[in-house]
Coordinates of C-alpha atoms in Angstrom, one line a residue:
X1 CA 24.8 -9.5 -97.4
X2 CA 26.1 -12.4 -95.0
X3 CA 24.4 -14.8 -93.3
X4 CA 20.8 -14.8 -95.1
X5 CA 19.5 -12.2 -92.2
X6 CA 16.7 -10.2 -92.9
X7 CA 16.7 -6.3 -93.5
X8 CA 20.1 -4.3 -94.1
X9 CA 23.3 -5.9 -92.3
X10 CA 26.3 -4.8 -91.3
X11 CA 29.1 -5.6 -93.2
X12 CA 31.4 -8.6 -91.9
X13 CA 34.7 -6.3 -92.1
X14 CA 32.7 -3.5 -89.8
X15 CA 31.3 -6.1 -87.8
X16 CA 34.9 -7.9 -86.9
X17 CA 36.2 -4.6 -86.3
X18 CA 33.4 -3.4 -83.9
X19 CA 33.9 -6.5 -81.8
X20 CA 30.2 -7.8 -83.0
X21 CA 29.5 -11.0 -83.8
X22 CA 27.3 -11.6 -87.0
X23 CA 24.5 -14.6 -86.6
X24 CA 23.8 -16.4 -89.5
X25 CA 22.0 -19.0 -90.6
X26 CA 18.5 -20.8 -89.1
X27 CA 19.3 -19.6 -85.6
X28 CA 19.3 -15.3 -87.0
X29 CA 17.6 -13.1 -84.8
X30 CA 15.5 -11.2 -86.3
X31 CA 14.3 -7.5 -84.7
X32 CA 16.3 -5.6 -82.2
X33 CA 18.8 -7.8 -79.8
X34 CA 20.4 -6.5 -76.5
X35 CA 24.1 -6.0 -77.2
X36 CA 26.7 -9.0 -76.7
X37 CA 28.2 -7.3 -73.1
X38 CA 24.7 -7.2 -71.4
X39 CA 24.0 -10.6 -72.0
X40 CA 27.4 -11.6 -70.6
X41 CA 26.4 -10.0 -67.5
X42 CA 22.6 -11.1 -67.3
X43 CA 24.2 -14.7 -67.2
X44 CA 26.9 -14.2 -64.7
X45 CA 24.1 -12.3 -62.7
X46 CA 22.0 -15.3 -63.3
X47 CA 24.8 -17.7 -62.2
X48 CA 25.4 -15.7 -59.0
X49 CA 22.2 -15.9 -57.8
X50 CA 21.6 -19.4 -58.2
X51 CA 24.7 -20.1 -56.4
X52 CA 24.2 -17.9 -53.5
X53 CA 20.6 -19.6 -52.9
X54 CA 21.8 -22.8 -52.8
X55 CA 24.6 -21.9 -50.1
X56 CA 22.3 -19.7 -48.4
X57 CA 20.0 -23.0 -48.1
X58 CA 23.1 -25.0 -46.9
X59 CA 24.0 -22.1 -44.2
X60 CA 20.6 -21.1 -42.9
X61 CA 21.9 -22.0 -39.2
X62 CA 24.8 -20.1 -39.4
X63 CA 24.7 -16.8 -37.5
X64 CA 27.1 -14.0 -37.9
X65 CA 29.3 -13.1 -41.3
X66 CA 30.2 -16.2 -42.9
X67 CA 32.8 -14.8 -45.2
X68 CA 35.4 -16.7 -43.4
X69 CA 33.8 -20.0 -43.9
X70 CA 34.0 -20.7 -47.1
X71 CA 34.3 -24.2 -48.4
X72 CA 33.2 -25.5 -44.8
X73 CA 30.5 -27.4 -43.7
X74 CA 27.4 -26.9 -42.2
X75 CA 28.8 -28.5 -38.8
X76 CA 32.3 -27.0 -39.2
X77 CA 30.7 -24.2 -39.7
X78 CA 28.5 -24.1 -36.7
X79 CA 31.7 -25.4 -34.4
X80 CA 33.8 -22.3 -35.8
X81 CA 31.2 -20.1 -34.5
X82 CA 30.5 -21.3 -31.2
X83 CA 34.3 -21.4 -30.4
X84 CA 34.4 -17.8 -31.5
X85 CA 31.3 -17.1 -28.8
X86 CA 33.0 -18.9 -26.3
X87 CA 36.3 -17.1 -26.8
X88 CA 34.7 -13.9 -26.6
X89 CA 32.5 -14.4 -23.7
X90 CA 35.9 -15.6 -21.7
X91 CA 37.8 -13.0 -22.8
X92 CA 34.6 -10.8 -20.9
X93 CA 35.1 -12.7 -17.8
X94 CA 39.0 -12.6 -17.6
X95 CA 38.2 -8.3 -18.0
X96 CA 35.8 -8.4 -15.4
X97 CA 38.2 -10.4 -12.9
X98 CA 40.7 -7.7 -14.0
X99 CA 39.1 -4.9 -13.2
X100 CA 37.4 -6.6 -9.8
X101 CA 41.2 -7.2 -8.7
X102 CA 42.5 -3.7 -9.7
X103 CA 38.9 -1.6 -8.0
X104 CA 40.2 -3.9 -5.0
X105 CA 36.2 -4.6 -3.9
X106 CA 35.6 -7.6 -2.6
X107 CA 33.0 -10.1 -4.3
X108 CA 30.4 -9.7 -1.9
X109 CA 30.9 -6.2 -3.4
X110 CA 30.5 -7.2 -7.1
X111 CA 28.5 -10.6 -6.6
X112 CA 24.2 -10.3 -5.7
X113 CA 23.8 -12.1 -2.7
X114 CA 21.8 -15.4 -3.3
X115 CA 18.9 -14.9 -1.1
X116 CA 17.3 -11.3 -0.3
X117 CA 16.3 -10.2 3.1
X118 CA 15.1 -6.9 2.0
X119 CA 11.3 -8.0 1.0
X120 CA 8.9 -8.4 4.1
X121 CA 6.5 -11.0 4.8
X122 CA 2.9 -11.1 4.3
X123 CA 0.7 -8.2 5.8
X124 CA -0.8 -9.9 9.0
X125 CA -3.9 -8.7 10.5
X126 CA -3.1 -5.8 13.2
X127 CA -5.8 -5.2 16.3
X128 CA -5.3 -1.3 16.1
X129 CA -6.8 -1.2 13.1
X130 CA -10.3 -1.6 14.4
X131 CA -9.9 -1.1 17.8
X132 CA -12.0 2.1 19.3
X133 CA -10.3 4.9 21.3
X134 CA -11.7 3.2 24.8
X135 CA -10.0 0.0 23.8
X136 CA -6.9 1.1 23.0
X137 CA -6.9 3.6 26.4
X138 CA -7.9 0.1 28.2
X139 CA -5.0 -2.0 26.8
X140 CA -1.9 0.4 27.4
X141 CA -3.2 1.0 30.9
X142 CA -3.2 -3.1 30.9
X143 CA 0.0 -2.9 29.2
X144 CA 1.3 -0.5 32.2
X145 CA 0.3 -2.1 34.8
X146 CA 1.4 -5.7 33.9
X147 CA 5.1 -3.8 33.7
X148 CA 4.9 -1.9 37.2
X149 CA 3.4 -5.8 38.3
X150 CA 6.4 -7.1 36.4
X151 CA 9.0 -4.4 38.0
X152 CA 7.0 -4.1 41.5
X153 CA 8.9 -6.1 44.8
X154 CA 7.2 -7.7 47.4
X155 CA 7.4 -4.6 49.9
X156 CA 5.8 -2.2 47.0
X157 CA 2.9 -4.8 46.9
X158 CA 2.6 -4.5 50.8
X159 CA 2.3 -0.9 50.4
X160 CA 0.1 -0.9 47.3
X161 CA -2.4 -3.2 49.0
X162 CA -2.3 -1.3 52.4
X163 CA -2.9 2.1 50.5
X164 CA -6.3 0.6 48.7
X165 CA -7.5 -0.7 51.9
X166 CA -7.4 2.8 54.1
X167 CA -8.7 4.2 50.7
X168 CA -11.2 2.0 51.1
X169 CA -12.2 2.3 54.7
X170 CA -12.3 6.5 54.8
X171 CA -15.0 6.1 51.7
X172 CA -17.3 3.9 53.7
X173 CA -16.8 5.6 57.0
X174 CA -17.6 8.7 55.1
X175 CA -20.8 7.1 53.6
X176 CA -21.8 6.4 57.2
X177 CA -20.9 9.2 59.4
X178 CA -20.1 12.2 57.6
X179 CA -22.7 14.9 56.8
X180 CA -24.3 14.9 53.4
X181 CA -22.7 17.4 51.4
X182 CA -24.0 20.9 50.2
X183 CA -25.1 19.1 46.5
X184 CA -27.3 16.4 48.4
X185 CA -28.7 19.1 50.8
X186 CA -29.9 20.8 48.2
X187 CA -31.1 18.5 45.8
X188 CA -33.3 16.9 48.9
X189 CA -35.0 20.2 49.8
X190 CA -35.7 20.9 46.4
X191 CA -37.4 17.6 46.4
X192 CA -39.8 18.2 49.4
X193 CA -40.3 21.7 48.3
X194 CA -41.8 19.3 45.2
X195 CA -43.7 16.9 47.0
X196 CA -45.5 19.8 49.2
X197 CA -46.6 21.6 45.8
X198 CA -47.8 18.3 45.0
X199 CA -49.7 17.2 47.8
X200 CA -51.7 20.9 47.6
X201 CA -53.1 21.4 44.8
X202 CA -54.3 17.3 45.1
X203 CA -56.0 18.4 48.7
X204 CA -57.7 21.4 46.7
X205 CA -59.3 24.6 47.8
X206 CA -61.6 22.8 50.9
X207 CA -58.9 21.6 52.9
X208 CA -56.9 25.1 52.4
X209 CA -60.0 26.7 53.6
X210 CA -60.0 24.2 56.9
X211 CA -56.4 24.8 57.2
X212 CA -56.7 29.0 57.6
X213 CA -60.1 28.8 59.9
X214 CA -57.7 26.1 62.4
X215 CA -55.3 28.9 62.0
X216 CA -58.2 31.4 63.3
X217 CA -59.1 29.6 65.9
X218 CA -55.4 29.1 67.4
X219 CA -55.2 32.8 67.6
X220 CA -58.4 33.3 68.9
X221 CA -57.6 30.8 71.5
X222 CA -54.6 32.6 71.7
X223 CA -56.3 35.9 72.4
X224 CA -58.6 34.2 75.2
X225 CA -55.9 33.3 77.5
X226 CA -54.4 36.5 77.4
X227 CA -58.1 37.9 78.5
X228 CA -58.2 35.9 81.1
X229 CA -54.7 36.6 82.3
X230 CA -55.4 40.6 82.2
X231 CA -58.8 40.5 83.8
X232 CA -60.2 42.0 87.1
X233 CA -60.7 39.7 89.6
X234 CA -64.0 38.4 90.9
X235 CA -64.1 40.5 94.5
X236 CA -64.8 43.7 92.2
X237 CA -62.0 46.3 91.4
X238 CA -58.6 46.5 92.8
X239 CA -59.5 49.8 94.7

């Protein structure tokens, strides 16, 4: 047995030809070990790691793939990229002039106009809103007649003004002269039919009683004269 280990070995010969190496010595492992390729690869993983956090802490203001930037420096690095932006974004505009030229549209086709018409003011306050239907009737007829004012000549005035003043003569010549009309007739008569209803039944049933016994003694009186008229005369008969 080689090496001192502890437990059954493998034999050197099997070992060499296996491609295992044999430990021997202080520094023997003793118990199960992971074979010789997976701790090859735990270290290169372990290497890899630590070497991509230390450039990922170098280029943690880079944006974009950084493959091509390898063995640069953080400020190279940064002025690769922004020359790449820039190249891209005039590459954009020299498209867009392109196809502007070719569509044949003018730029105040393409191009937002700097200031915008399109919004209106502020809401001001409008009369209508609270005015009643006899206001509003009151300020178009205002509204019409400050235009016929406005389109009227000097001769239409004349005429205007002479019309209103024979309108205004027949009414009070009416008013004066004329006869009351059928209306006003009838409304008065009712009115001293009224007053006579009235003015009875205040006098009450003595002064009716006077009245019909000076009615009697009209027709008596009435009555007498004809007597008198048909009598005989005083010299005796007529034979």
């Amino acid at each position: 047995m080689a090496g001192g280990g502890i437990g059954p070995q493998i034999p050197p010969e099997v070992a060499a030809r296996l491609g295992i190496r044999v430990q021997g010595g202080s520094d023997a492992i003793i118990g199960p070990t992971m074979p010789p390729a997976a701790d090859n690869k735990e270290k290169e993983d372990s290497n890899s790691s630590s070497s991509s956090s230390s450039s990922s802490d170098e280029d943690e203001a880079v944006i974009g793939p950084a493959a091509g930037l390898a063995g640069c420096s953080q400020a190279q690095a940064r002025q690769q990229t922004m020359g790449r932006i820039e190249a891209q974004m005039a590459r954009g505009d020299e498209e867009e002039t392109a196809a502007a030229a070719g569509s044949g549209r003018g730029e105040w086709m393409l191009v937002p106009p700097s200031s915008s018409n399109s919004r209106k003011g502020d809401a001001l306050f409008d009369e209508s809103w609270t005015q009643t239907p006899e206001q509003k009737q009151r300020r178009q007829a205002a509204a019409e007649r400050s235009k016929e004012e406005q389109a009227e000549t000097p001769a239409m005035r004349r005429s205007r003004e002479e019309d209103e003043d024979k309108a205004r003569w027949v009414d009070e010549f009416n008013r004066a002269h004329r006869p009351k009309s059928l209306m006003q007739m009838h409304q008065e008569s009712v009115a001293r039919s009224h007053h006579r209803k009235k003015s009875r039944a205040a006098r009450g049933p003595a002064d009716e009683w006077r009245q019909r016994r000076r009615a009697q003694n009209a027709a008596l009186d009435t009555l007498g004269a004809l007597g008198d008229k048909y009598a005989p005369g005083k010299s005796g008969s007529y034979l």
